[in-house]
PDB file of C-alpha atoms in Angstrom:
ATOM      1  CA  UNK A   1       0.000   0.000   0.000  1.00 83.00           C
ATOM      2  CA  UNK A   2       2.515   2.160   0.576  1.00 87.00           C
ATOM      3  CA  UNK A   3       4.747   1.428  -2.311  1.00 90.00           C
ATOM      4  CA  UNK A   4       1.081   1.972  -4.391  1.00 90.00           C
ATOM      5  CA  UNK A   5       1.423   5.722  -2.501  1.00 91.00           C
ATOM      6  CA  UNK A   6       4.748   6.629  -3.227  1.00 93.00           C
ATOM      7  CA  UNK A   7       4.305   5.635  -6.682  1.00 93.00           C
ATOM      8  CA  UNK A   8       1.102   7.894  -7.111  1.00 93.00           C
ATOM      9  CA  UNK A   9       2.935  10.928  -5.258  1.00 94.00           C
ATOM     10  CA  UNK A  10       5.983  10.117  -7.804  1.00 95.00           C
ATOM     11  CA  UNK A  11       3.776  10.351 -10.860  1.00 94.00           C
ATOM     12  CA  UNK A  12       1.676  13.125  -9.691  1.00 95.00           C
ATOM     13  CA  UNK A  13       4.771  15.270  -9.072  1.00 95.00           C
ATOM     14  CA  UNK A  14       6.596  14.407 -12.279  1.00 96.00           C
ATOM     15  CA  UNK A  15       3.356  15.365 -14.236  1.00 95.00           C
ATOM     16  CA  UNK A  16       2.941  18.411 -12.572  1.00 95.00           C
ATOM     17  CA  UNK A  17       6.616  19.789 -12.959  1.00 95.00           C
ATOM     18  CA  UNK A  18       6.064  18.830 -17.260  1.00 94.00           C
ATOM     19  CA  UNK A  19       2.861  21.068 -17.241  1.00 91.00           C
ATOM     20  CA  UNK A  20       4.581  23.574 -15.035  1.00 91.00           C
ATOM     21  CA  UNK A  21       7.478  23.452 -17.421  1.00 90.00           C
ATOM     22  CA  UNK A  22       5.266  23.330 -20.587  1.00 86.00           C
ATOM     23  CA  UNK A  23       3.085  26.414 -19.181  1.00 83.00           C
ATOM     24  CA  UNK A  24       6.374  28.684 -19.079  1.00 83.00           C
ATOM     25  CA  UNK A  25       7.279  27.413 -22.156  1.00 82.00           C
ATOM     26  CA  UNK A  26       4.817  27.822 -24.184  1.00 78.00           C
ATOM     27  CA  UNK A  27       3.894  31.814 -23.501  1.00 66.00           C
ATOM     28  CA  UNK A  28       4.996  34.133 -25.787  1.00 62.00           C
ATOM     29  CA  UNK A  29       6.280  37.592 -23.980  1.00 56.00           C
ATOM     30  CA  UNK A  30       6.248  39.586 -26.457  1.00 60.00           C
ATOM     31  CA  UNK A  31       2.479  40.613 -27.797  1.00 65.00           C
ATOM     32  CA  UNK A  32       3.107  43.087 -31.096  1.00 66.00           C
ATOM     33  CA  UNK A  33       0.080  44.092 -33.141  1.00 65.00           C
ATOM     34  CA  UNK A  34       2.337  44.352 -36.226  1.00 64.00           C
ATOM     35  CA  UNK A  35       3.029  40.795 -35.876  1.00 66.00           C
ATOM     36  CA  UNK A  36      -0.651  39.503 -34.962  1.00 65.00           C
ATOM     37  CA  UNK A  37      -2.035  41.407 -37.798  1.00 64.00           C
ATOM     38  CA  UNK A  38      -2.371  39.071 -41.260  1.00 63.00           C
ATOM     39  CA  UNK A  39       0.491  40.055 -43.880  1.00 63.00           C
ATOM     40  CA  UNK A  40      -1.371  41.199 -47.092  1.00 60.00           C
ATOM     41  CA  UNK A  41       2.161  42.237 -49.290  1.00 66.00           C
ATOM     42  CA  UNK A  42       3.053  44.803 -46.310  1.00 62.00           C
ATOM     43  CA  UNK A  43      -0.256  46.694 -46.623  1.00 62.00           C
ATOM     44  CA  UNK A  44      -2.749  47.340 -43.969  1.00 61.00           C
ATOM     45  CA  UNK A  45      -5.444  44.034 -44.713  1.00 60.00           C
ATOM     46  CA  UNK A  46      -8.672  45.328 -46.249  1.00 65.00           C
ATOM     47  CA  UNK A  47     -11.248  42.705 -44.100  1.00 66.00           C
ATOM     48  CA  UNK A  48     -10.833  40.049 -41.478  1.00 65.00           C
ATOM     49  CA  UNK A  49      -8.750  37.786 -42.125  1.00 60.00           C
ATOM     50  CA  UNK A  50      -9.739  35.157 -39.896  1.00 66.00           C
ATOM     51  CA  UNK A  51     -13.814  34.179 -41.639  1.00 69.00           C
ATOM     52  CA  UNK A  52     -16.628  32.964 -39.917  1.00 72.00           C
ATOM     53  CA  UNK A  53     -17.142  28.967 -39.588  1.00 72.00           C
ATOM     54  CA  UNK A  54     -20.301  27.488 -40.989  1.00 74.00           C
ATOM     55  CA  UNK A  55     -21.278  25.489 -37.725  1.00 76.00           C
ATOM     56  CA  UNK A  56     -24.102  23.568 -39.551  1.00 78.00           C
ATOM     57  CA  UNK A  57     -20.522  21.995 -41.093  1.00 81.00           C
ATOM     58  CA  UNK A  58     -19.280  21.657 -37.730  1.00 81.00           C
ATOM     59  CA  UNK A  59     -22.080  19.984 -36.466  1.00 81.00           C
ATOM     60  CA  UNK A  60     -21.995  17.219 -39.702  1.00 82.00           C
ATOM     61  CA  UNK A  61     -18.213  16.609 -39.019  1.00 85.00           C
ATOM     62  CA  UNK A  62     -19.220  16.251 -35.165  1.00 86.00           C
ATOM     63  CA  UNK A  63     -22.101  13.451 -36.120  1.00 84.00           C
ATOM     64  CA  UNK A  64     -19.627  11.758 -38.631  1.00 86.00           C
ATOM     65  CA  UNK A  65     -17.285  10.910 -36.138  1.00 89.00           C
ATOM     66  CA  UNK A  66     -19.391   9.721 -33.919  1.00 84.00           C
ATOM     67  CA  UNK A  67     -21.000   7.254 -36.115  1.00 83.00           C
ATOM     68  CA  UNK A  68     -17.841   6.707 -37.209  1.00 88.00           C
ATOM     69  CA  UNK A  69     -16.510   5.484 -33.789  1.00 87.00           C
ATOM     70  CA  UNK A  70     -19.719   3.523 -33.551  1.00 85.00           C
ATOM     71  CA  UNK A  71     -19.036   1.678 -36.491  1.00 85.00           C
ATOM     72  CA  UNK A  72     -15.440   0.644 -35.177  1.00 88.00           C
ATOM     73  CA  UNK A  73     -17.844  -0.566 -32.432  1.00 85.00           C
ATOM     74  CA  UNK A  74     -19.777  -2.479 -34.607  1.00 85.00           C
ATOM     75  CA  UNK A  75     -17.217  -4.167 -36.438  1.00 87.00           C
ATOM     76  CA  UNK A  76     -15.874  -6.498 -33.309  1.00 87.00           C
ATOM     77  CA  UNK A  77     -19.220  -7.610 -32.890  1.00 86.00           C
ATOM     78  CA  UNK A  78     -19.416 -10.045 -36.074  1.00 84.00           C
ATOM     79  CA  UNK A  79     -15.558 -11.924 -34.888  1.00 85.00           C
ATOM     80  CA  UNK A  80     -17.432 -11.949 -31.386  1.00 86.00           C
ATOM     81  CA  UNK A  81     -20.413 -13.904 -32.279  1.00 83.00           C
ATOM     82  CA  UNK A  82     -18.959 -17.612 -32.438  1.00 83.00           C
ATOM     83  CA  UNK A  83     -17.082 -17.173 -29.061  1.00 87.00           C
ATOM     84  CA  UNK A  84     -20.178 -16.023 -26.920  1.00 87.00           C
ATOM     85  CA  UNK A  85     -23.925 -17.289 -26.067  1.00 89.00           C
ATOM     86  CA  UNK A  86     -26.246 -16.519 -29.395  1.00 89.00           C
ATOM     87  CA  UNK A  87     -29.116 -15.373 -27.074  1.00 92.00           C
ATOM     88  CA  UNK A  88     -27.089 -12.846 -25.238  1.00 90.00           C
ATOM     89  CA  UNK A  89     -24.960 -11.898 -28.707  1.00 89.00           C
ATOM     90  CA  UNK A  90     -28.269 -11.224 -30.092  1.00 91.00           C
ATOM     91  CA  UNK A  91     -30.014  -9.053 -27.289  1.00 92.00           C
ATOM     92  CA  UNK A  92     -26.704  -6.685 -26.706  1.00 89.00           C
ATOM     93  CA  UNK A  93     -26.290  -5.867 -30.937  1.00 89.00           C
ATOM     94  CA  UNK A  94     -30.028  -5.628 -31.010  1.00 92.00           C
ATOM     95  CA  UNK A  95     -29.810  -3.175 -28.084  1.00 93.00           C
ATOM     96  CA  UNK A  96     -26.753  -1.554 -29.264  1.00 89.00           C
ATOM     97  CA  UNK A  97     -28.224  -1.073 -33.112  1.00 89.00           C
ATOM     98  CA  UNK A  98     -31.469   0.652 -31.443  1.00 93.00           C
ATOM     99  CA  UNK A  99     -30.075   2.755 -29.666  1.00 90.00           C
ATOM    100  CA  UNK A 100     -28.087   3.424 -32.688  1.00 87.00           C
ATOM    101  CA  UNK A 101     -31.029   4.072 -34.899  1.00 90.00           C
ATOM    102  CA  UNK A 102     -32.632   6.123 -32.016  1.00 92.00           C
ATOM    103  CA  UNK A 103     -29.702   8.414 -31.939  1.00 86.00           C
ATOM    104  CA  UNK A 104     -30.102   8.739 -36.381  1.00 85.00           C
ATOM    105  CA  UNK A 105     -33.551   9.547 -35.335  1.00 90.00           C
ATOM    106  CA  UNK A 106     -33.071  12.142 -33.502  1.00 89.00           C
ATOM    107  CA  UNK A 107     -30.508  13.627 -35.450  1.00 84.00           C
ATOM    108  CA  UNK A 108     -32.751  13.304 -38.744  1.00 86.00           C
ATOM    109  CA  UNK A 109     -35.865  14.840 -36.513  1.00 90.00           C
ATOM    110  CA  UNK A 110     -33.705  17.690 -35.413  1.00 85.00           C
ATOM    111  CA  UNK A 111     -32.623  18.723 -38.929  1.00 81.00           C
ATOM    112  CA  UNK A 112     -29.077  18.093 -38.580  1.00 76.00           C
ATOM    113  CA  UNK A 113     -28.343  15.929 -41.377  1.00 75.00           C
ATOM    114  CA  UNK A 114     -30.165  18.741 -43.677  1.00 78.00           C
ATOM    115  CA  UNK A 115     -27.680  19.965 -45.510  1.00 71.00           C
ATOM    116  CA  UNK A 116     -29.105  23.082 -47.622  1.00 66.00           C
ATOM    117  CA  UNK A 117     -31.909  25.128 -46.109  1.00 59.00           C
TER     118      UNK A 117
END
């Protein structure tokens, strides 16, 4: 128990010093608004140029991932079949796959798969 301690108290000091060290770092001293500002050929830029994000594309990258990480759930599932109980194989996918298709659902009801208004 005590070696468990030490060890703890050993990793939660050495993590600490690398984000004290990586705070100190990592901050810039010197703040110039020559330097922040966009170079447009060395004139003065005529808009912003930093433009503002469509979050309706946001929002499909967002739901692509997670039914992408859902699929990488899915695929284990086949291999796993032949090495477990059919009944209880077949009542976790079925589960899983509704509340799959509940989530698509509710992402279809919302609007957020709607593309062009």
């Amino acid at each position: 128990m005590l070696m468990m301690l030490m060890m703890a108290t050993i990793i939660m000091l050495i993590s600490s010093i690398t984000m004290m060290l990586a705070s100190i770092l990592s901050k810039k001293s010197f703040y110039d608004r020559e330097k922040n500002s966009p170079f447009e050929c060395g004139f003065d830029p005529k808009c912003s140029a930093r433009i503002p994000f469509s979050l309706h594309f946001f929002l499909i990258a967002i739901i692509f991932l997670i039914f992408d990480v859902e699929i990488a759930l899915l695929l284990p599932i086949i291999i796993i079949m032949k090495y477990s109980n059919m009944i209880m194989w077949m009542m976790t996918s079925t589960f899983f796959l509704f509340i799959l298709l509940i989530g698509l659902y509710h992402e279809w009801n919302q609007g957020a798969l709607e593309w062009a208004n």
